[in-house]
Coordinates of C-alpha atoms and ligand atoms in Angstrom, one line a residue:
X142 CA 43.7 -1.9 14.8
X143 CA 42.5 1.2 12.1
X144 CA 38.9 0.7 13.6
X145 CA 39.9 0.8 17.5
X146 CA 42.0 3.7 16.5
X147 CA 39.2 5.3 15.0
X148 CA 36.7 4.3 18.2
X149 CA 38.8 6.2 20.4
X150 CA 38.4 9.3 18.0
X151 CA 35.0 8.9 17.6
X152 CA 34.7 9.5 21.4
X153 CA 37.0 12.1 21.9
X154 CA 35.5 14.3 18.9
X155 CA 32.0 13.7 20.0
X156 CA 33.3 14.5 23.2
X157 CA 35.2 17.7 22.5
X158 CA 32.2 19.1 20.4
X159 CA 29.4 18.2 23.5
X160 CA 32.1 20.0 25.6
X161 CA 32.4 23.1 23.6
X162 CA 28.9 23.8 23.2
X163 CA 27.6 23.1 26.9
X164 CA 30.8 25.2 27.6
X165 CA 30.0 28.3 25.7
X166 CA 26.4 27.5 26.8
X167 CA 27.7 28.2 30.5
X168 CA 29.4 31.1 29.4
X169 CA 26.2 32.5 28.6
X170 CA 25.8 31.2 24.7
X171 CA 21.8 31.0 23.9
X172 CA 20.4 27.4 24.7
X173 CA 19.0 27.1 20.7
X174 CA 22.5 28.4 19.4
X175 CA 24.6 25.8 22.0
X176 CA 22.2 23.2 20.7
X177 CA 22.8 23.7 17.4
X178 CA 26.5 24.1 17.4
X179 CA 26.5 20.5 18.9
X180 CA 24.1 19.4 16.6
X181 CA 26.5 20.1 13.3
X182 CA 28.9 19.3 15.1
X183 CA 28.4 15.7 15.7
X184 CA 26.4 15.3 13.0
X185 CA 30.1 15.9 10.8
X186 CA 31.6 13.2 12.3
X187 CA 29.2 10.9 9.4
X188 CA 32.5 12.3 7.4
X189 CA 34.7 10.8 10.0
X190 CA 33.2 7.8 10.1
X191 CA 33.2 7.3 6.4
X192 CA 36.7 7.6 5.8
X193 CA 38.1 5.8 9.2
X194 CA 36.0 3.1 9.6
X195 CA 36.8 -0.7 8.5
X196 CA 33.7 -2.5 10.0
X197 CA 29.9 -0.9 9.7
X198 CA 29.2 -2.5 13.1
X199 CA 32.0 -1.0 14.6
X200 CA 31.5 2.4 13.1
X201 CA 27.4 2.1 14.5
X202 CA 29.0 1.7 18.1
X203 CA 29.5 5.6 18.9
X204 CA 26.2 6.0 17.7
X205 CA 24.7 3.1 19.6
X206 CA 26.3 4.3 23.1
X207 CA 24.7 8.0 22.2
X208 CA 21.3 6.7 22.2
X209 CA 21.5 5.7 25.7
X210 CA 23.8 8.3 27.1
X211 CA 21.2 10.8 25.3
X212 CA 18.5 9.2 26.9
X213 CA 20.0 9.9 30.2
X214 CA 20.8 13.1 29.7
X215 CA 18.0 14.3 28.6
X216 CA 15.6 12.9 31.3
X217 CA 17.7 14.0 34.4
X218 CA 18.5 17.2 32.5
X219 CA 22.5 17.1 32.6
X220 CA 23.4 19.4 29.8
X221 CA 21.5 23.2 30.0
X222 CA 22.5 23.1 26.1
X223 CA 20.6 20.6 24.8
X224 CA 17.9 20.4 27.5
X225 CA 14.2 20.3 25.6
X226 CA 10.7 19.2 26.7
X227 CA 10.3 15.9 28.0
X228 CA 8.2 14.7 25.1
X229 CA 11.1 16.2 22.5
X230 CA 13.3 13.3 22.3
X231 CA 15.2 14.7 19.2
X232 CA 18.9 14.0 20.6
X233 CA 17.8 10.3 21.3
X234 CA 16.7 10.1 17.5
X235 CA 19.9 11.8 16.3
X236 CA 22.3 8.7 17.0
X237 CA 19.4 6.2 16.3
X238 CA 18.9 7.1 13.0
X239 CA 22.6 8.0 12.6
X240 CA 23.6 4.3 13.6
X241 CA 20.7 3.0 11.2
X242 CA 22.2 4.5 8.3
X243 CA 25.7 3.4 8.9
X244 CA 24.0 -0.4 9.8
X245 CA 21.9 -0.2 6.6
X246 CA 23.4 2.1 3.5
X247 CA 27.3 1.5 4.4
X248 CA 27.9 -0.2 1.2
X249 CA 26.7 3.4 -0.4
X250 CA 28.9 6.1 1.2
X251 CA 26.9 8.7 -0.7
X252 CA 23.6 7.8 1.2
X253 CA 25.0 7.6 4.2
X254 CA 26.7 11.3 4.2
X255 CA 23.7 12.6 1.9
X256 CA 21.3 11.7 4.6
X257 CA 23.1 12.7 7.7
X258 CA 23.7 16.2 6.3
X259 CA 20.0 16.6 5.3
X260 CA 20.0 16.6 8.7
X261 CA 23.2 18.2 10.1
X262 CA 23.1 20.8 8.1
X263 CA 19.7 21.2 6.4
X264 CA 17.8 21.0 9.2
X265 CA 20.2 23.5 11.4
X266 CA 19.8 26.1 8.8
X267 CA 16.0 25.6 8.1
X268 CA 15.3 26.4 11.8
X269 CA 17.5 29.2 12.0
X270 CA 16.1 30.8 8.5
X271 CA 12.1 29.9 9.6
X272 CA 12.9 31.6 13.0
X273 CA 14.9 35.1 11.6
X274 CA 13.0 35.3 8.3
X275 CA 9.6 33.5 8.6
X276 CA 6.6 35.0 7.5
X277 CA 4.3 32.2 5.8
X278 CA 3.4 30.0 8.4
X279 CA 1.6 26.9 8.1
X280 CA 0.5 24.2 10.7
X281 CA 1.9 20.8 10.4
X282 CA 0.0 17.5 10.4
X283 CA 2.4 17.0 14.0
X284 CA 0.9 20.1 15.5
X285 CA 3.4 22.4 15.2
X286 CA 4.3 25.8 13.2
X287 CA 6.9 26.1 10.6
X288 CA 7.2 28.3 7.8
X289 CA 7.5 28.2 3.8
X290 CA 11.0 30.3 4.1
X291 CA 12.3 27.3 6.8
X292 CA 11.3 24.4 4.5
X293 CA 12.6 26.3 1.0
X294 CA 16.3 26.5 3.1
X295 CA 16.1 23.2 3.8
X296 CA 15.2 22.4 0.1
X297 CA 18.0 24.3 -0.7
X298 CA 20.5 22.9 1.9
X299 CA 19.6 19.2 1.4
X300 CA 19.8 20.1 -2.7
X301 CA 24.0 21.4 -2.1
X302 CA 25.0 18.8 0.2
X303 CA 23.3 16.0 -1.8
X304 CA 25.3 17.3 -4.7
X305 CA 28.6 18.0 -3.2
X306 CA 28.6 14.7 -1.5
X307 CA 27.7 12.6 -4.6
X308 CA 30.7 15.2 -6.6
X309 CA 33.4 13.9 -3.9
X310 CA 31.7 10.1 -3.0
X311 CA 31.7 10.0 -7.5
X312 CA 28.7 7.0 -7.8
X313 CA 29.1 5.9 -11.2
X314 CA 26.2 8.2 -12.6
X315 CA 25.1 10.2 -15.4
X316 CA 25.1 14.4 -14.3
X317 CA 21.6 14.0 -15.4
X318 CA 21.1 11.4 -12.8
X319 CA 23.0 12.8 -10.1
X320 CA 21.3 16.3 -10.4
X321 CA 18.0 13.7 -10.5
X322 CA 18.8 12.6 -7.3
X323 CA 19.9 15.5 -5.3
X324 CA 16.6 17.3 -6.8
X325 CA 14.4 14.2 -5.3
X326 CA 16.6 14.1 -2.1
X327 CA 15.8 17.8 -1.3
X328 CA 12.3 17.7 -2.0
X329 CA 12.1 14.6 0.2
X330 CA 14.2 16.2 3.1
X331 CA 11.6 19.0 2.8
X332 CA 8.7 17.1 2.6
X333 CA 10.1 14.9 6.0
X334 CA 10.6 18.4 8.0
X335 CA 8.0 19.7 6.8
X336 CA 5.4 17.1 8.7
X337 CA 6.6 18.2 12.2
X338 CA 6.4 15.8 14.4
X339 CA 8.1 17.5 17.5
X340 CA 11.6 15.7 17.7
X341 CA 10.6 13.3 15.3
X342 CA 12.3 15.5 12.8
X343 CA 16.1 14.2 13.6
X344 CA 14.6 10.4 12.8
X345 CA 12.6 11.0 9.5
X346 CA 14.5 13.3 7.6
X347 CA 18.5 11.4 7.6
X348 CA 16.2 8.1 7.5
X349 CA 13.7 9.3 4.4
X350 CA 16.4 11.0 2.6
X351 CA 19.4 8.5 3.1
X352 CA 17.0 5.5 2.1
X353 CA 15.7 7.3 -0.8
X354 CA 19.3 8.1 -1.5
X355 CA 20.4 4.2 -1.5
X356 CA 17.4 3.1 -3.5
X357 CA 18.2 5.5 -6.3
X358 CA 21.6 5.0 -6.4
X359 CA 20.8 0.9 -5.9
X360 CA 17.4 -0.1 -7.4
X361 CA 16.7 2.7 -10.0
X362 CA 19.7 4.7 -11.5
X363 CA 17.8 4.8 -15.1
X364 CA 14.8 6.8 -13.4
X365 CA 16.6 9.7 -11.9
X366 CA 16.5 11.9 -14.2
X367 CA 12.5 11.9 -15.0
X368 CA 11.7 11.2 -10.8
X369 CA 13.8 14.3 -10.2
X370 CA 12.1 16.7 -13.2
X371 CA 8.9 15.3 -11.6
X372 CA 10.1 16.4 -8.1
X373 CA 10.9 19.8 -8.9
X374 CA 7.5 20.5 -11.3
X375 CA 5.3 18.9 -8.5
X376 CA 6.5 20.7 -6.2
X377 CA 6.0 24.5 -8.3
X378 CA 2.8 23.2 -9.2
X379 CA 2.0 22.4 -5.3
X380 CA 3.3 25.4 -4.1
X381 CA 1.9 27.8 -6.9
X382 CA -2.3 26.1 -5.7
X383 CA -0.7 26.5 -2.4
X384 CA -1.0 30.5 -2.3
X385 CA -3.9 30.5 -4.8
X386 CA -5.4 28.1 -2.0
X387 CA -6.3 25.4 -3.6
X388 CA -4.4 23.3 -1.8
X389 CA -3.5 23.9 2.3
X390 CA -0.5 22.9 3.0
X391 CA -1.0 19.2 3.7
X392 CA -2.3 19.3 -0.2
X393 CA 0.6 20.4 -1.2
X394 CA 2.8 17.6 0.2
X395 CA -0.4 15.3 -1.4
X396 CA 0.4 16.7 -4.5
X397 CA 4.0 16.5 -4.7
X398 CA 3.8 12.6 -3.6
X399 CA 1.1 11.9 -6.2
X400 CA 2.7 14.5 -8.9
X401 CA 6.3 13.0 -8.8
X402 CA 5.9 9.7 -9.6
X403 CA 3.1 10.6 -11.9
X404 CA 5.6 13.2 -14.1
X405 CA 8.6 11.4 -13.4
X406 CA 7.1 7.7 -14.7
X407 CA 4.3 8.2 -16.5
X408 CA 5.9 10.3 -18.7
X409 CA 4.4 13.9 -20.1
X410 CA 1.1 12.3 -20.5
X411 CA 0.5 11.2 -17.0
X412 CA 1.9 14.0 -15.2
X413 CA -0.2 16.5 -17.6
X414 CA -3.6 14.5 -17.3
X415 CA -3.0 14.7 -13.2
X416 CA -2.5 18.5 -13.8
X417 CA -5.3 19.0 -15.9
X418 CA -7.8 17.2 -13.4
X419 CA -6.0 19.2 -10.8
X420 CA -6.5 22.5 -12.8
X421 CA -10.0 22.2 -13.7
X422 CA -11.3 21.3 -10.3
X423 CA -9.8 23.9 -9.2
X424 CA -11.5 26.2 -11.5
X425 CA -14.9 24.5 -11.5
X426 CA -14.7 24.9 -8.1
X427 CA -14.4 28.8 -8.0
X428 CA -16.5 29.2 -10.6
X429 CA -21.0 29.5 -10.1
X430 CA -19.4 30.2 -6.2
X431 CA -23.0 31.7 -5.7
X432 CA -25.4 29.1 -6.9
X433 CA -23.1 26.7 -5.4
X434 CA -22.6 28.2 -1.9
X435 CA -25.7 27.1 -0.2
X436 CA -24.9 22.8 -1.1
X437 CA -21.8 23.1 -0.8
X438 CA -21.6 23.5 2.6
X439 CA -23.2 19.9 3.1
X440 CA -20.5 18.6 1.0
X441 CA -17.1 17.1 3.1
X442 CA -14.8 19.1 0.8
X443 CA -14.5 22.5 0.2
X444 CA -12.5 24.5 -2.4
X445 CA -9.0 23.6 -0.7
X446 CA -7.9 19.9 -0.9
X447 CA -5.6 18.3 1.7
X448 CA -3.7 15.6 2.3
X449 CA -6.3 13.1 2.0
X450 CA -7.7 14.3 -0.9
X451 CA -5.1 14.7 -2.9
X452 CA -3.7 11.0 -2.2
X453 CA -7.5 9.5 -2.6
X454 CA -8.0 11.5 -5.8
X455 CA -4.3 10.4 -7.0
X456 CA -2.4 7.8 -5.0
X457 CA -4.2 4.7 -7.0
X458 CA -3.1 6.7 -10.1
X459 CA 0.8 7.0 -8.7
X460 CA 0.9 3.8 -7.9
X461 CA -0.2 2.5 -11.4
X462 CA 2.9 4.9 -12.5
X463 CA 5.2 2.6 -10.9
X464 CA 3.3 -0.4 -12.6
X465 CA 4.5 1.4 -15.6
X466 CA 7.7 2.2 -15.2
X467 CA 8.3 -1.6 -14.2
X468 CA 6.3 -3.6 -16.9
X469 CA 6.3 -1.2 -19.3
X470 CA 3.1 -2.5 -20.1
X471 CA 0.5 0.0 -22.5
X472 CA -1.8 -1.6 -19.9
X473 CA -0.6 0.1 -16.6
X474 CA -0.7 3.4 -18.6
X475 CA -4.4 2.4 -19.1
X476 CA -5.0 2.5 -15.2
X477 CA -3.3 5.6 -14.9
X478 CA -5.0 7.8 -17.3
X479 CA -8.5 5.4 -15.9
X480 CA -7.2 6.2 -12.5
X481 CA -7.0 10.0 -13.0
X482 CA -10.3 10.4 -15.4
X483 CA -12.3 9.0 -12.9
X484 CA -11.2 11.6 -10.1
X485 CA -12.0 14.2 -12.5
X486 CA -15.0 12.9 -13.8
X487 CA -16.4 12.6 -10.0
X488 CA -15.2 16.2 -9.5
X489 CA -16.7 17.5 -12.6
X490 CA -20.0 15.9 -12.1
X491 CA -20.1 17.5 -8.4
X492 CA -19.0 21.1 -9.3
X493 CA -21.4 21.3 -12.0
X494 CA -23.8 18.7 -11.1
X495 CA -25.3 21.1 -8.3
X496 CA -26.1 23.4 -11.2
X497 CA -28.5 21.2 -12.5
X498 CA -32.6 22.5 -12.8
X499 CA -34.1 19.1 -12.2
X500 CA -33.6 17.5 -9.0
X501 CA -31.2 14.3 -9.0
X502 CA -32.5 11.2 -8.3
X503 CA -31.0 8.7 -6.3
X504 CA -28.9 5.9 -7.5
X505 CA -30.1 2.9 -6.5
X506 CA -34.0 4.1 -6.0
X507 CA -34.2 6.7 -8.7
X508 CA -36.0 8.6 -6.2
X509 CA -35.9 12.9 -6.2
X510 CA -33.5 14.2 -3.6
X511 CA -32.0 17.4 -2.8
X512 CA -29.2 18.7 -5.0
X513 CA -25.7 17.6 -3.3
X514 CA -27.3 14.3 -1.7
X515 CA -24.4 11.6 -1.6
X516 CA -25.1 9.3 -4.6
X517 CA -27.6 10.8 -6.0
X518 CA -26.8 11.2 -10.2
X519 CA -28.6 13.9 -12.5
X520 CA -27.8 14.2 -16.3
X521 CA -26.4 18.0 -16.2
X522 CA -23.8 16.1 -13.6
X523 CA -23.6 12.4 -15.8
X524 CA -22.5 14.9 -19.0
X525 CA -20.5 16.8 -17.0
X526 CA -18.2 13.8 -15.5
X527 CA -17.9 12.7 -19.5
X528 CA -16.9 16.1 -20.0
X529 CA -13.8 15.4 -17.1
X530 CA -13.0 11.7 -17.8
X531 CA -12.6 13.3 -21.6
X532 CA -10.6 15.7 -21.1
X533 CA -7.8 13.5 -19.6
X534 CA -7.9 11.5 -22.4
X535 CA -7.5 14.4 -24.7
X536 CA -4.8 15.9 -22.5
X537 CA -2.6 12.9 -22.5
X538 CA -3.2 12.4 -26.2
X539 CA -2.3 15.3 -26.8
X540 CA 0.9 15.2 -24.4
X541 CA 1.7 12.1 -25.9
X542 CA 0.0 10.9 -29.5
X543 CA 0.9 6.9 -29.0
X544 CA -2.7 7.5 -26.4
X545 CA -4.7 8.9 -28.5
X546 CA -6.5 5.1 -29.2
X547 CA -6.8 5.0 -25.5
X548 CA -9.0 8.2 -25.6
X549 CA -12.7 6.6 -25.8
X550 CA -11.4 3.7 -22.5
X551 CA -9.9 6.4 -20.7
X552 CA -13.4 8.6 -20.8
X553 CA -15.5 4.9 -19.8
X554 CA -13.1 4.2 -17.5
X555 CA -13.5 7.8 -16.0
X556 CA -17.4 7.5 -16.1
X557 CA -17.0 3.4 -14.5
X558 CA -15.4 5.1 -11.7
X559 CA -17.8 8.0 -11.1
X560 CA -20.9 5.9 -11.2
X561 CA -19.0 3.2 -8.7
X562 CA -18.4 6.9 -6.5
X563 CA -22.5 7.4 -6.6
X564 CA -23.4 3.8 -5.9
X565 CA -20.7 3.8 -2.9
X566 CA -22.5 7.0 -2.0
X567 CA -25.7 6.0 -2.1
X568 CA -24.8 2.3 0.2
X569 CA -22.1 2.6 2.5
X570 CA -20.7 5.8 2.8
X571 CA -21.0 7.7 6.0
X572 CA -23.6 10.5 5.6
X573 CA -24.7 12.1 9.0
X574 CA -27.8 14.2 9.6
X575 CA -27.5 17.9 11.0
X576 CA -30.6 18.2 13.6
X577 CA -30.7 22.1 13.4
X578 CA -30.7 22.2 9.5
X579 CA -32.9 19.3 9.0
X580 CA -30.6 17.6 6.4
X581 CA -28.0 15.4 5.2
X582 CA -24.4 16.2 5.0
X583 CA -21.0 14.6 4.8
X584 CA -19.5 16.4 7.7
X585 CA -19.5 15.3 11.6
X586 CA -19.4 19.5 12.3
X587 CA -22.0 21.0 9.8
X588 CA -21.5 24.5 8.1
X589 CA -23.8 25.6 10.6
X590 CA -21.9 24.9 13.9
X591 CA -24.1 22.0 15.0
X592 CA -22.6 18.5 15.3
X593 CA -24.3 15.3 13.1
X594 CA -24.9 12.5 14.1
X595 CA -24.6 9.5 11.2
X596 CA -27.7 9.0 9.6
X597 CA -26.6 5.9 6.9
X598 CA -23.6 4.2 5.6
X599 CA -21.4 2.8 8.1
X600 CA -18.8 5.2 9.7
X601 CA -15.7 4.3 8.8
X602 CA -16.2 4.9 5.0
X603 CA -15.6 8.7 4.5
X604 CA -15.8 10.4 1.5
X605 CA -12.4 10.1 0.7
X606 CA -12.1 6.4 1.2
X607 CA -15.2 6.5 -1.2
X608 CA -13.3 8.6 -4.1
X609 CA -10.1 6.3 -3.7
X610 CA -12.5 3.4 -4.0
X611 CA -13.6 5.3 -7.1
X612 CA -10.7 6.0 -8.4
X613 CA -9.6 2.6 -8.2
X614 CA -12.1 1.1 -10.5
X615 CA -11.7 4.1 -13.1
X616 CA -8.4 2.2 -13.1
X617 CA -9.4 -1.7 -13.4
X618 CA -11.2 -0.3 -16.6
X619 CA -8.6 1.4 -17.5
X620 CA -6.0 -1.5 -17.2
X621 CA -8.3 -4.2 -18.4
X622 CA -9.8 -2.1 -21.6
X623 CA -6.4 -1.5 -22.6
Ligands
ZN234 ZN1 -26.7 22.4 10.2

């Protein structure tokens, strides 16, 4: 009887709040302000629901009928208050992710409300604060434009909600772990908005951030505490490379995916070895920008990393975290400090390698080629990757003195991987010839403005799929020498 009681509310709050917005729409209340009024408002009722629902199925049926009554509306255009684009499905998302939560993470309340209000109210605010106080825009990977300001209010939104709602819902938990969470929850709901996908937005960020929500509470309670410190450095260090532009703004999101689990599982000594990699790339690559200029503009990078860069530089790495932080096996720690050595031996030997007096020689022929050929290997360059591979080593040691014996595997295990990067350069990797210039290059659009067409290697291996290959036996040796 509670739940039929609580049906008929559903429907006459959801009701009443659609009615006052198109309402005060029709009274001459701004479309995005209407829109948004009924957007908090609905999105409350996850409070409602909470506390007057019995049965999860039953409490997923308001929901369930808003998805198609939305879908209606919003292609015959029956409300001027939440009318939109016909590709901008947001309002059929809102209940569909809604009524996933409820289906899914009913058994944790905390979840539920936490990721609805990332939404409700994080998302409401960040739109209003990118559109009155926005000045550092940046594209999104969906095409769109949103700025720093909008995603830091969403951070912040996302970070009070999470916390109030785990201070009323009271998980058994730690403070540590609850401030953990709500840190990682934040960063998430940023990270979700932040890709821009138009519409998309009311799907991925109550979806992301309530599952990530569940699983913490559920599946890893005793890793809060570090994932959430390693959310919140990550995400300074991301930000900070972002306006010294080492990173664009995809990078940034790269580095907070690969940064968290790194800091918040492998401990000080993973999370400072990925930051001294990061660091001294970034350096190498500004410094010699003269005697550099000329190759480097064959080369598929350039000085600011993106998204793929930063995951094929330190995704194998993360994931060996979590190998970590699940075994507990020395062994796993092996492939992260592998992982990460061999990234920054690679990077070393290209920033400095191009330095070198003597041509480089291929790889597999040993014949001369110019400076910046893909796989070609030179000694100034070999020296400098040992330079890279050891300094992670020494870094992590240092961060951490139970690795210093794995100092002399992580800098062979960094060196493994940058030869396997020249050898994967030198076969298979795409490498396309500019017609004008008369030479090879990594890019389909050469510096010059003239298209390439692909010369050897097969297509589909880019230079990124070559460094995460690389990366990924810097790791084997890593693991196994260990
Ligand atoms: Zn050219």
């Amino acid at each position: 009887m509670g739940d039929l009681w609580a049906l008929v509310l559903a429907f006459a709050y959801v009701g009443a709040v659609v009615a006052v917005g198109e309402g005060a729409h029709r009274l001459g209340l701004s479309r995005p302000v209407a829109r948004k009024v009924i957007h908090v408002g609905v999105g409350l009722w996850i409070i409602g629901t909470v506390l007057l629902f019995e049965s999860r199925y039953l409490a997923a049926v308001p929901a369930l009928v808003s998805v198609a009554a939305n879908y209606v509306i919003h292609r015959r255009r029956l409300l001027g208050s939440v009318a939109a684009e016909a590709e901008n499905l947001g309002t059929v998302w809102f209940p569909v992710s809604f009524a996933l939560l409820v289906l899914f993470a009913w058994d944790e309340p905390a979840a539920l409300v936490g990721g609805v209000l990332a939404m409700t109210v994080g998302d409401a605010l960040a739109s209003t604060v990118g559109l009155r106080w926005g000045r550092r825009q940046y594209a999104t990977l969906g095409g769109r434009t949103k700025s720093l300001e909008g995603s830091l209010a969403m951070f912040g939104a996302t970070l009070l909600t999470t916390l109030a709602t785990l201070w009323v819902v009271a998980p058994p938990l730690p403070p540590a772990a609850q401030a953990g969470l709500a840190v990682l929850a934040a960063v998430a709901a940023a990270c979700a908005e932040s890709v821009g996908i138009k519409g998309r937005d009311n799907l991925w960020v109550p979806l992301g951030t309530g599952l990530l929500l569940w699983a913490g509470l559920r599946l890893f309670p005793h890793l809060l505490p570090g994932l959430g410190a390693g959310a919140a450095l990550s995400a300074a260090i991301g930000l900070l490379a972002w306006w010294k532009r080492s990173l664009s703004p995809s990078g940034t999101l790269g580095a907070i995916l690969t940064g968290t689990p790194l800091f918040g599982l492998g401990g000080w000594a993973g999370g400072l070895a990925l930051v001294a990699f990061f660091v001294s790339g970034s350096a190498l690559s500004h410094l010699f920008r003269d005697r550099k200029a000329p190759v480097e503009a064959d080369f598929a990078k350039t000085g600011t990393r993106d998204l793929g860069q930063a995951l094929a530089n330190g995704g194998v790495a993360a994931a060996a975290a979590v190998g970590y932080a699940v075994s507990g096996d020395p062994a796993w720690m092996g492939a992260v400090l592998g992982g990460i050595a061999a990234a920054s031996a690679d990077t070393w030997a290209t920033e400095l390698g191009v330095l070198s007096r003597t041509a480089p020689r291929m790889v597999t022929t040993f014949r001369e080629v110019p400076p910046g050929t893909s796989g070609a290997v030179s000694l100034t360059g070999t020296l400098a990757g040992l330079g890279g591979a050891a300094l992670v080593g020494l870094v992590a040691a240092l961060a951490d003195p139970v690795w210093w014996r794995l100092m002399p595997w992580v800098a062979a295990a960094g060196i493994a991987g940058a030869f396997a990067d020249s050898l994967l350069g030198a076969t298979v990797q795409a490498v396309y010839w500019c017609p004008r210039c008369g030479k090879e290059t990594e890019r389909t659009l050469h510096g010059c403005g003239s298209t390439t067409r692909l010369h050897r290697g097969l297509p589909a291996v880019s230079n990124d799929l070559v460094n995460l290959a690389a990366t990924l036996v810097g790791a084997a040796a890593g693991f196994l020498a260990v």
